[in-house]
CSV table of C-alpha atoms and ligand atoms in Angstrom, one decimal:
chain,number,residue,atom,x,y,z
F,445,MET,CA,50.9,169.7,184.5
F,446,ARG,CA,48.9,168.9,187.8
F,447,ASP,CA,47.8,165.9,186.0
F,448,LEU,CA,51.5,164.4,185.9
F,449,PRO,CA,53.9,162.7,188.0
F,450,TRP,CA,55.8,164.6,190.2
F,451,PRO,CA,59.0,162.8,188.7
F,452,ALA,CA,57.8,164.4,185.6
F,453,ARG,CA,57.0,167.7,186.4
F,454,ALA,CA,61.0,167.6,188.2
F,455,TYR,CA,61.7,166.5,185.1
F,456,LEU,CA,59.7,169.5,183.4
F,457,VAL,CA,61.6,171.8,185.3
F,458,ALA,CA,65.3,171.5,185.5
F,459,VAL,CA,65.0,170.9,181.6
F,460,ILE,CA,63.5,173.9,181.4
F,461,GLY,CA,65.5,175.3,183.9
F,462,VAL,CA,69.3,174.7,182.6
F,463,ALA,CA,67.5,176.0,179.4
F,464,ALA,CA,67.3,178.9,180.6
F,465,ALA,CA,70.9,178.9,182.5
F,466,LEU,CA,72.7,178.5,179.3
F,467,ILE,CA,70.6,181.3,177.4
F,468,VAL,CA,71.5,183.1,180.9
F,469,ARG,CA,75.3,182.1,180.5
F,470,GLY,CA,75.6,183.3,177.1
F,471,VAL,CA,74.5,187.2,177.6
F,472,VAL,CA,76.9,187.3,181.3
F,473,VAL,CA,79.6,185.4,179.5
F,474,SER,CA,79.5,187.4,176.0
F,475,GLY,CA,77.2,190.5,176.4
F,476,ALA,CA,74.4,188.6,174.3
F,477,PRO,CA,74.2,184.8,173.0
F,478,VAL,CA,74.8,186.2,168.9
F,479,ALA,CA,77.0,188.9,167.7
F,480,PRO,CA,74.6,191.9,166.0
F,481,GLU,CA,76.0,191.1,162.6
F,482,ASN,CA,75.1,187.5,162.9
F,483,LEU,CA,71.5,188.5,163.8
F,484,ASP,CA,70.5,187.9,160.3
F,485,ILE,CA,72.0,184.9,160.1
F,486,LEU,CA,70.0,183.6,163.5
F,487,LEU,CA,66.8,185.2,162.1
F,488,VAL,CA,66.7,183.1,159.0
F,489,LEU,CA,67.7,179.6,161.1
F,490,ALA,CA,65.5,180.9,162.9
F,491,LEU,CA,62.9,181.1,160.6
F,492,LEU,CA,63.9,177.7,159.6
F,493,PHE,CA,63.6,175.6,162.3
F,494,LEU,CA,60.1,177.6,162.9
F,495,VAL,CA,58.2,176.3,159.1
F,496,CYS,CA,59.8,173.5,159.8
F,497,GLU,CA,58.5,172.4,163.7
F,498,SER,CA,54.7,173.9,162.8
F,499,MET,CA,54.8,171.8,160.2
F,500,PRO,CA,56.6,168.2,161.5
F,501,THR,CA,57.6,166.0,158.7
F,502,LEU,CA,57.4,162.7,159.6
F,503,LEU,CA,60.6,160.3,159.0
F,504,ASN,CA,58.6,157.3,160.4
F,505,VAL,CA,60.7,154.4,159.8
F,506,GLU,CA,58.8,151.9,162.3
F,507,GLN,CA,57.0,153.5,165.0
F,508,PHE,CA,59.0,156.4,165.4
F,509,ALA,CA,58.7,159.7,164.1
F,510,VAL,CA,60.1,163.2,164.5
F,511,SER,CA,60.1,166.7,162.6
F,512,VAL,CA,62.9,167.7,161.0
F,513,SER,CA,64.1,171.0,162.2
F,514,PHE,CA,66.9,170.1,163.7
F,515,SER,CA,68.8,170.7,161.0
F,516,ALA,CA,67.9,174.6,160.9
F,517,SER,CA,70.0,173.5,165.3
F,518,LEU,CA,72.7,171.7,163.4
F,519,ALA,CA,73.0,174.6,160.6
F,520,ALA,CA,73.5,177.0,163.6
F,521,VAL,CA,75.6,175.1,165.4
F,522,VAL,CA,78.0,176.0,162.2
F,523,LEU,CA,77.5,179.6,161.5
F,524,LEU,CA,76.6,180.6,164.7
F,525,GLY,CA,77.8,178.8,167.8
F,526,PRO,CA,76.6,176.5,170.5
F,527,GLU,CA,74.3,179.9,172.2
F,528,GLY,CA,73.3,180.8,168.5
F,529,ALA,CA,71.9,177.0,168.3
F,530,ALA,CA,70.4,176.7,171.5
F,531,LEU,CA,68.7,180.3,171.2
F,532,VAL,CA,67.6,178.7,167.3
F,533,GLY,CA,66.6,175.8,169.2
F,534,LEU,CA,64.1,177.4,171.8
F,535,THR,CA,61.9,179.0,169.1
F,536,ALA,CA,59.9,176.0,169.5
F,537,VAL,CA,57.9,178.0,172.1
F,538,VAL,CA,56.2,179.9,169.7
F,539,SER,CA,56.0,176.4,166.5
F,540,VAL,CA,52.2,177.6,165.1
F,541,ARG,CA,50.7,173.7,166.9
F,542,PRO,CA,47.6,174.4,167.5
F,543,GLY,CA,46.5,173.1,171.0
F,544,LEU,CA,50.1,172.2,171.9
F,545,PRO,CA,49.8,172.8,175.4
F,546,TRP,CA,52.4,175.7,176.5
F,547,ILE,CA,54.2,173.1,179.3
F,548,LYS,CA,55.0,171.1,175.9
F,549,ARG,CA,56.2,174.0,173.7
F,550,LEU,CA,58.5,175.1,177.4
F,551,PHE,CA,60.1,171.8,177.5
F,552,ASN,CA,60.5,171.6,173.2
F,553,GLY,CA,62.2,174.8,173.5
F,554,ALA,CA,64.0,174.3,176.0
F,555,GLN,CA,65.5,170.5,175.3
F,556,PHE,CA,66.1,171.6,171.7
F,557,ALA,CA,68.0,174.2,173.1
F,558,ILE,CA,70.3,172.0,175.5
F,559,CYS,CA,70.9,169.9,172.6
F,560,GLY,CA,71.8,172.6,170.7
F,561,PHE,CA,74.1,173.9,173.5
F,562,ALA,CA,75.7,170.8,173.4
F,563,ALA,CA,76.2,170.1,169.7
F,564,GLY,CA,77.8,173.1,169.2
F,565,TRP,CA,79.8,173.0,172.2
F,566,VAL,CA,81.1,169.6,170.6
F,567,TYR,CA,81.9,171.3,167.6
F,568,VAL,CA,84.0,173.7,169.0
F,569,ALA,CA,85.9,171.7,171.1
F,570,LEU,CA,86.8,169.6,168.3
F,571,ASP,CA,88.2,173.0,166.9
F,572,GLY,CA,85.0,173.3,164.6
F,573,GLN,CA,85.4,176.6,163.3
F,574,VAL,CA,82.2,179.0,163.6
F,575,GLY,CA,80.9,181.7,161.0
F,576,VAL,CA,80.3,181.2,157.6
F,577,PRO,CA,82.2,178.5,156.0
F,578,GLN,CA,84.4,179.3,153.3
F,579,VAL,CA,85.1,176.6,150.5
F,580,ASN,CA,89.2,175.8,151.2
F,581,ALA,CA,88.5,175.3,155.2
F,582,PHE,CA,84.7,172.9,154.7
F,583,ASP,CA,86.8,170.1,154.7
F,584,ASP,CA,87.9,170.6,157.9
F,585,LEU,CA,84.5,171.6,160.0
F,586,ILE,CA,83.1,168.0,158.3
F,587,GLY,CA,84.4,165.8,161.4
F,588,PRO,CA,83.3,168.1,163.9
F,589,TYR,CA,79.9,168.4,162.6
F,590,VAL,CA,79.5,165.0,162.3
F,591,ALA,CA,80.6,164.6,166.1
F,592,ALA,CA,77.9,167.0,166.9
F,593,THR,CA,75.2,165.5,164.5
F,594,ALA,CA,76.1,162.5,167.1
F,595,VAL,CA,75.6,164.6,169.8
F,596,PHE,CA,72.4,166.5,169.3
F,597,VAL,CA,70.7,163.5,167.9
F,598,PRO,CA,70.7,160.5,171.1
F,599,LEU,CA,70.2,163.6,173.7
F,600,ASN,CA,67.2,164.5,171.8
F,601,ILE,CA,66.1,161.5,171.9
F,602,VAL,CA,66.7,160.2,175.5
F,603,LEU,CA,65.5,164.3,176.6
F,604,THR,CA,62.2,163.8,174.7
F,605,LEU,CA,61.9,159.5,175.9
F,606,THR,CA,62.8,160.0,179.4
F,607,VAL,CA,59.6,162.3,180.2
F,608,ILE,CA,57.7,160.3,178.1
F,609,ALA,CA,58.9,157.5,180.4
F,610,LEU,CA,58.1,159.7,183.4
F,611,ALA,CA,54.8,160.9,181.8
F,612,THR,CA,53.3,157.9,181.5
F,613,GLY,CA,55.0,155.2,183.5
F,614,SER,CA,56.2,153.3,180.7
F,615,ARG,CA,60.0,152.7,180.1
F,616,ALA,CA,62.1,154.1,177.4
F,617,THR,CA,63.7,150.6,176.7
F,618,GLU,CA,60.7,149.2,175.9
F,619,VAL,CA,61.0,150.6,172.4
F,620,PRO,CA,62.5,148.3,169.9
F,621,MET,CA,66.3,148.5,169.3
F,622,ARG,CA,66.0,147.5,165.8
F,623,GLY,CA,63.4,150.0,165.5
F,624,MET,CA,66.1,152.9,167.6
F,625,VAL,CA,68.7,151.7,165.4
F,626,GLN,CA,67.1,152.8,161.8
F,627,PHE,CA,65.3,155.9,163.6
F,628,LEU,CA,68.8,157.5,164.6
F,629,LEU,CA,70.4,156.7,161.1
F,630,SER,CA,67.7,158.5,159.3
F,631,TYR,CA,67.9,161.2,161.6
F,632,LEU,CA,71.7,161.4,161.2
F,633,GLY,CA,71.3,161.1,157.6
F,634,TYR,CA,68.9,164.3,157.8
F,635,GLY,CA,71.4,166.1,159.6
F,636,THR,CA,73.0,166.3,156.5
F,637,PHE,CA,70.9,168.9,155.6
F,638,GLY,CA,71.9,171.3,158.2
F,639,LEU,CA,75.7,171.0,156.5
F,640,LEU,CA,74.0,171.7,153.5
F,641,VAL,CA,72.5,175.4,154.7
F,642,ALA,CA,75.6,176.1,155.9
F,643,GLY,CA,78.1,175.0,153.0
F,644,LEU,CA,75.9,177.1,150.9
F,645,TRP,CA,75.5,180.2,153.4
F,646,ALA,CA,79.1,181.6,152.0
F,647,THR,CA,77.9,181.8,148.0
F,648,VAL,CA,73.8,182.1,148.4
F,649,ALA,CA,73.0,183.3,152.6
F,650,SER,CA,69.7,183.1,153.3
F,651,ILE,CA,68.7,181.7,150.1
F,652,SER,CA,70.5,178.7,151.2
F,653,ALA,CA,67.2,177.9,153.6
F,654,VAL,CA,65.7,177.8,151.1
F,655,LEU,CA,67.3,175.4,148.2
F,656,VAL,CA,67.2,173.1,151.5
F,657,LEU,CA,63.5,173.6,152.1
F,658,VAL,CA,62.4,172.9,148.9
F,659,PRO,CA,63.6,168.7,149.1
F,660,LEU,CA,62.3,168.8,152.6
F,661,PHE,CA,59.0,169.4,151.6
F,662,VAL,CA,59.3,167.3,148.6
F,663,ALA,CA,60.3,164.1,151.5
F,664,ARG,CA,57.8,165.9,153.7
F,665,TRP,CA,54.8,165.1,151.0
F,666,ALA,CA,56.5,161.7,149.8
F,667,PHE,CA,56.9,160.4,153.0
F,668,GLY,CA,52.8,161.9,154.0
F,669,GLN,CA,51.8,160.3,150.9
F,670,TYR,CA,53.2,157.5,152.2
F,671,HIS,CA,52.1,157.2,155.4
F,672,ALA,CA,48.7,157.7,154.2
F,673,GLN,CA,48.5,154.8,152.4
F,674,GLN,CA,49.9,153.2,155.5
F,675,ARG,CA,47.2,154.2,157.2
F,676,SER,CA,44.5,153.3,155.1
F,677,TYR,CA,45.9,149.6,154.5
F,678,ASP,CA,45.6,149.0,158.5
F,679,ALA,CA,42.3,150.6,158.2
F,680,THR,CA,41.7,147.6,155.8
F,681,ILE,CA,43.1,144.8,157.5
F,682,ALA,CA,41.1,146.6,160.7
F,683,ALA,CA,37.7,146.4,159.4
F,684,LEU,CA,38.2,142.7,157.9
F,685,CYS,CA,39.4,141.8,161.8
F,686,GLN,CA,36.6,143.5,163.3
F,687,ALA,CA,34.2,141.7,161.0
F,688,VAL,CA,35.9,138.2,161.9
F,689,GLU,CA,35.8,138.4,164.9
F,690,THR,CA,32.4,139.6,165.3
F,691,LYS,CA,31.2,136.1,164.6
F,692,ASP,CA,33.0,134.3,167.4
F,693,TYR,CA,32.6,136.1,170.9
F,694,TYR,CA,35.5,134.8,172.9
F,695,THR,CA,38.0,135.1,169.5
F,696,ARG,CA,38.2,139.1,170.5
F,697,GLY,CA,41.3,140.6,169.9
F,698,HIS,CA,43.0,137.3,168.7
F,699,CYS,CA,44.1,138.5,165.1
F,700,THR,CA,45.7,141.8,166.8
F,701,ARG,CA,47.6,139.4,169.3
F,702,VAL,CA,48.9,136.7,166.7
F,703,SER,CA,50.1,139.6,164.5
F,704,HIS,CA,52.0,140.9,167.8
F,705,ALA,CA,52.8,137.6,168.1
F,706,SER,CA,53.8,136.6,164.7
F,707,SER,CA,56.0,139.9,164.1
F,708,MET,CA,58.0,138.7,167.2
F,709,ILE,CA,59.0,135.9,165.9
F,710,ALA,CA,59.8,137.3,162.2
F,711,GLN,CA,61.8,139.8,164.0
F,712,GLU,CA,63.6,137.3,165.8
F,713,ILE,CA,64.3,135.5,162.8
F,714,GLY,CA,65.6,138.2,160.8
F,715,MET,CA,63.3,139.6,158.6
F,716,GLY,CA,63.5,142.6,156.8
F,717,VAL,CA,61.5,145.4,158.0
F,718,GLU,CA,59.1,145.2,155.0
F,719,ARG,CA,58.7,141.2,155.3
F,720,VAL,CA,58.0,142.0,159.1
F,721,ARG,CA,55.1,144.4,157.8
F,722,ALA,CA,53.7,141.8,155.4
F,723,ILE,CA,53.6,139.0,158.5
F,724,ARG,CA,52.0,142.0,160.5
F,725,TYR,CA,49.4,141.9,157.9
F,726,ALA,CA,48.7,137.7,157.4
F,727,GLY,CA,48.4,137.3,161.6
F,728,MET,CA,45.5,140.2,161.3
F,729,LEU,CA,43.9,138.4,158.8
F,730,HIS,CA,45.2,134.5,159.1
F,731,ASP,CA,41.6,133.7,159.7
F,732,VAL,CA,39.4,136.1,157.6
F,733,GLY,CA,38.2,132.8,155.0
F,734,LYS,CA,35.9,132.1,158.4
F,735,LEU,CA,33.9,134.4,156.8
F,736,GLY,CA,33.0,132.1,154.4
F,737,VAL,CA,32.0,129.4,157.1
F,738,PRO,CA,28.7,129.4,158.6
F,739,THR,CA,28.3,130.9,161.4
F,740,LYS,CA,26.1,128.3,163.0
F,741,VAL,CA,29.2,125.7,161.8
F,742,LEU,CA,31.4,128.6,164.2
F,743,GLN,CA,29.2,128.8,166.8
F,744,LYS,CA,28.1,125.3,167.0
F,745,ASP,CA,28.2,123.5,170.5
F,746,GLY,CA,29.2,120.2,170.2
F,747,PRO,CA,30.5,117.8,168.1
F,748,LEU,CA,31.2,119.2,164.3
F,749,THR,CA,29.9,116.3,160.8
F,750,GLU,CA,32.2,115.7,158.7
F,751,GLU,CA,30.2,118.5,156.5
F,752,GLU,CA,31.3,120.9,159.2
F,753,PHE,CA,34.4,120.1,159.9
F,754,ALA,CA,35.3,120.4,156.2
F,755,ALA,CA,34.0,124.1,155.9
F,756,ILE,CA,35.7,125.0,158.7
F,757,GLN,CA,38.7,123.2,156.9
F,758,LEU,CA,38.3,125.3,154.1
F,759,HIS,CA,38.8,128.7,155.8
F,760,PRO,CA,42.4,129.4,154.8
F,761,MET,CA,41.1,128.4,150.9
F,762,ARG,CA,38.2,130.6,151.8
F,763,GLY,CA,40.8,133.4,153.6
F,764,LEU,CA,42.8,133.6,150.1
F,765,GLU,CA,39.8,133.8,148.4
F,766,ILE,CA,39.2,137.1,150.2
F,767,VAL,CA,42.1,138.6,150.4
F,768,ARG,CA,43.5,137.5,147.3
F,769,GLY,CA,42.5,141.1,145.2
F,770,ILE,CA,44.1,142.9,147.8
F,771,GLY,CA,47.9,144.4,146.1
F,772,PHE,CA,49.4,145.3,149.1
F,773,LEU,CA,49.0,141.5,151.0
F,774,ASP,CA,52.3,140.0,148.9
F,775,GLU,CA,53.6,137.0,150.9
F,776,ALA,CA,51.1,137.2,153.6
F,777,TYR,CA,48.4,134.9,151.3
F,778,ALA,CA,50.4,132.3,151.3
F,779,GLY,CA,50.5,132.6,155.2
F,780,ILE,CA,47.0,132.9,155.5
F,781,MET,CA,46.3,129.8,152.8
F,782,HIS,CA,48.8,127.6,155.2
F,783,HIS,CA,48.4,128.4,158.6
F,784,HIS,CA,46.7,125.4,159.5
F,785,GLU,CA,49.6,123.0,158.2
F,786,ARG,CA,51.6,121.0,160.3
F,787,HIS,CA,55.2,120.4,160.4
F,788,ASP,CA,55.0,116.0,160.0
F,789,GLY,CA,52.1,116.8,157.1
F,790,THR,CA,48.9,116.3,158.8
F,791,GLY,CA,47.9,119.3,158.8
F,792,TYR,CA,45.0,121.0,156.1
F,793,PRO,CA,44.4,122.6,153.1
F,794,MET,CA,47.0,121.4,151.4
F,795,GLY,CA,48.8,118.5,153.6
F,796,LEU,CA,52.2,120.5,153.0
F,797,ALA,CA,55.4,119.3,155.5
F,798,GLY,CA,58.2,120.5,156.4
F,799,ASP,CA,60.2,123.2,154.3
F,800,GLU,CA,57.3,122.8,151.6
F,801,ILE,CA,55.5,125.0,154.2
F,802,PRO,CA,55.7,128.3,153.3
F,803,GLU,CA,57.6,130.7,156.0
F,804,PHE,CA,55.1,133.0,156.4
F,805,ALA,CA,52.6,129.8,157.7
F,806,LYS,CA,54.7,128.4,160.2
F,807,VAL,CA,55.7,131.4,162.0
F,808,ILE,CA,51.4,131.8,162.2
F,809,ALA,CA,50.7,128.3,163.4
F,810,VAL,CA,52.9,129.2,166.5
F,811,ALA,CA,51.9,132.8,167.1
F,812,ASP,CA,48.1,131.5,166.6
F,813,ALA,CA,48.3,127.9,168.8
F,814,PHE,CA,50.3,129.9,171.2
F,815,ASP,CA,47.5,133.0,171.6
F,816,SER,CA,44.7,130.4,171.4
F,817,MET,CA,46.1,128.9,174.4
F,818,THR,CA,46.8,131.2,176.3
F,819,SER,CA,43.1,133.7,176.0
F,820,ASP,CA,40.2,132.0,177.6
F,821,ARG,CA,37.2,130.0,175.0
F,822,SER,CA,34.3,128.7,176.2
F,823,TYR,CA,35.2,125.7,177.2
F,824,ARG,CA,37.8,126.2,179.3
F,825,GLY,CA,40.0,129.0,181.2
F,826,ALA,CA,43.3,130.5,179.2
F,827,ARG,CA,46.7,128.4,180.2
F,828,PRO,CA,49.6,130.3,182.1
F,829,VAL,CA,52.0,131.1,179.3
F,830,PRO,CA,55.1,128.2,180.9
F,831,VAL,CA,51.9,125.8,180.3
F,832,ALA,CA,51.7,127.6,176.4
F,833,VAL,CA,55.5,127.8,175.9
F,834,GLU,CA,55.8,124.2,177.0
F,835,GLU,CA,52.6,123.0,174.6
F,836,LEU,CA,54.7,124.4,171.7
F,837,ARG,CA,57.7,122.9,172.8
F,838,LYS,CA,56.2,119.7,173.2
F,839,CYS,CA,54.6,119.9,169.9
F,840,ALA,CA,57.8,121.1,168.1
F,841,GLY,CA,59.0,118.9,164.7
F,842,THR,CA,55.0,117.3,164.8
F,843,HIS,CA,52.8,120.3,165.0
F,844,PHE,CA,55.1,123.1,164.6
F,845,ASP,CA,58.5,123.9,162.9
F,846,PRO,CA,61.4,123.6,165.5
F,847,VAL,CA,62.9,127.0,164.4
F,848,MET,CA,59.4,128.8,164.9
F,849,VAL,CA,59.2,127.8,168.2
F,850,ALA,CA,62.7,128.0,169.3
F,851,ALA,CA,62.6,131.4,168.0
F,852,PHE,CA,59.4,132.4,169.7
F,853,ILE,CA,60.0,131.2,173.3
F,854,ARG,CA,63.4,133.4,173.0
F,855,ALA,CA,61.5,136.2,171.9
F,856,LEU,CA,59.2,135.6,174.5
F,857,GLU,CA,62.4,136.2,177.2
F,858,ARG,CA,63.1,139.3,175.8
F,859,GLU,CA,59.8,141.0,175.6
F,860,PRO,CA,57.2,138.9,178.1
F,861,TRP,CA,53.7,138.3,176.7
F,862,GLN,CA,50.6,140.1,177.9
F,863,SER,CA,47.7,137.5,178.1
F,864,PRO,CA,44.8,138.8,177.5
F,865,PRO,CA,42.3,140.0,180.5
F,866,ARG,CA,39.9,137.5,181.7
F,867,VAL,CA,36.5,137.5,179.5
F,868,ASP,CA,33.0,137.3,180.8
F,869,PRO,CA,30.4,135.4,180.1
F,870,PRO,CA,28.9,137.0,176.9
F,871,PRO,CA,26.1,138.5,177.0
F,872,PRO,CA,22.4,136.5,176.1
F,873,GLU,CA,22.7,137.2,172.3
F,874,ALA,CA,26.1,136.5,171.9
F,875,ALA,CA,25.9,132.9,174.0
F,876,GLU,CA,26.6,130.6,171.9
F,877,SER,CA,29.6,130.7,171.8
F,878,PRO,CA,32.0,127.8,169.6
F,879,ILE,CA,32.4,124.8,171.8
F,880,LYS,CA,36.3,124.2,170.0
F,881,ASP,CA,38.8,126.3,168.9
F,882,HIS,CA,40.1,125.3,166.0
F,883,ASP,CA,43.3,127.3,167.4
F,884,ASP,CA,43.6,125.3,169.9
F,885,PRO,CA,46.0,122.3,169.4
F,886,THR,CA,45.3,121.3,173.5
F,887,MET,CA,42.0,120.4,172.3
F,888,PRO,CA,40.8,119.0,168.8
F,889,ILE,CA,37.5,119.9,167.8
F,890,GLU,CA,35.8,116.6,167.6
F,891,VAL,CA,33.8,115.3,164.3
F,892,VAL,CA,31.0,112.4,164.8
F,893,THR,CA,31.4,110.5,161.4
F,894,GLY,CA,28.5,108.8,159.8
F,895,GLN,CA,25.5,112.1,160.0
E,1987,FE2,FE1,42.7,129.2,161.1
């Protein structure tokens, strides 16, 4: 707690204080937050909440992940009302998550209590009936329940993002809106589990929690498998990148930045989630074919012979050969193979022009050249972002697809580019660095003929 900046500490104290006040208010107003005859419901829902909270279930849409414990809180809204929902949320304090600091436990419990209370308050305010729902009255509680979910979910996100922003100094608005919307929708969708528990309670009582838990854990297992697979994909890609970048001291981090810039363009032109993921991979691997180019050619200090330049020009084909067996890359192949084609047809390896060039390749070409220009090279310093943008503009229609250049410029206005830190001169064992970068559109590689 002492490590946190004072605004974060003040915020934590305020959230915990509000939650405590709400619980105390429940005791003062009605003698007990939950009627004694409803203690069994409270116990079952608290257990359901604890099981879910102790085994965080990832509902990942892009980079967001949450546990689905909120379903139990929402069931408590219907079955127990605001104070009961607050109590269920409060049990997050004792969730079985080894190593979780006490302050985080307190905050989790407090923010879930606040969200549960607020959702319950809205539910009651909209005439939602508190208690075990009767079959003939079930329709009447759907509207108030949806409203309660619509309060619980955003409030939960805002409370959590605020503490992260205050603790890390980052801005919550840095979270991409597209991902946030998808996250909210999936979160709201999983909120229906709470309605299921409440609705089933009239017929099967506490068994309803088990009936809901089973599909929940099947979903958890499936998501777990999916994420394990994604992680292994990412590790495979990262290993290949690492191998490429060890060949060239000055291009370290280039693959990651090209991947990021490519995904910025892809999102700007409206590519779907799966294609954005594929283009991220393509950006990471666009130069993997350099593994098939002799290091002495990549690191040659001075003009290249025609044969050496031909070896450089072969790297997109070599890249395709290297990754061809990796099934999950799909459309990324085209990006790797054609990232040096030019809009006017003078690029390589196929000399494709305009619409003949695959969309992935058009995107990567812009991202690749931009990062090359804004990074240090052995033969020049990094150019400022505005200068690189101007160069892209100048080459739009000849080197680059104008649509992709315009999309990238728009994306940069929304998300300013973080240029890489200065590259210190290489250590003696890596001193031989390439005199020219093949990605740099402003300084073409010199080729001497007749050697
Ligand atoms: Fe390349």
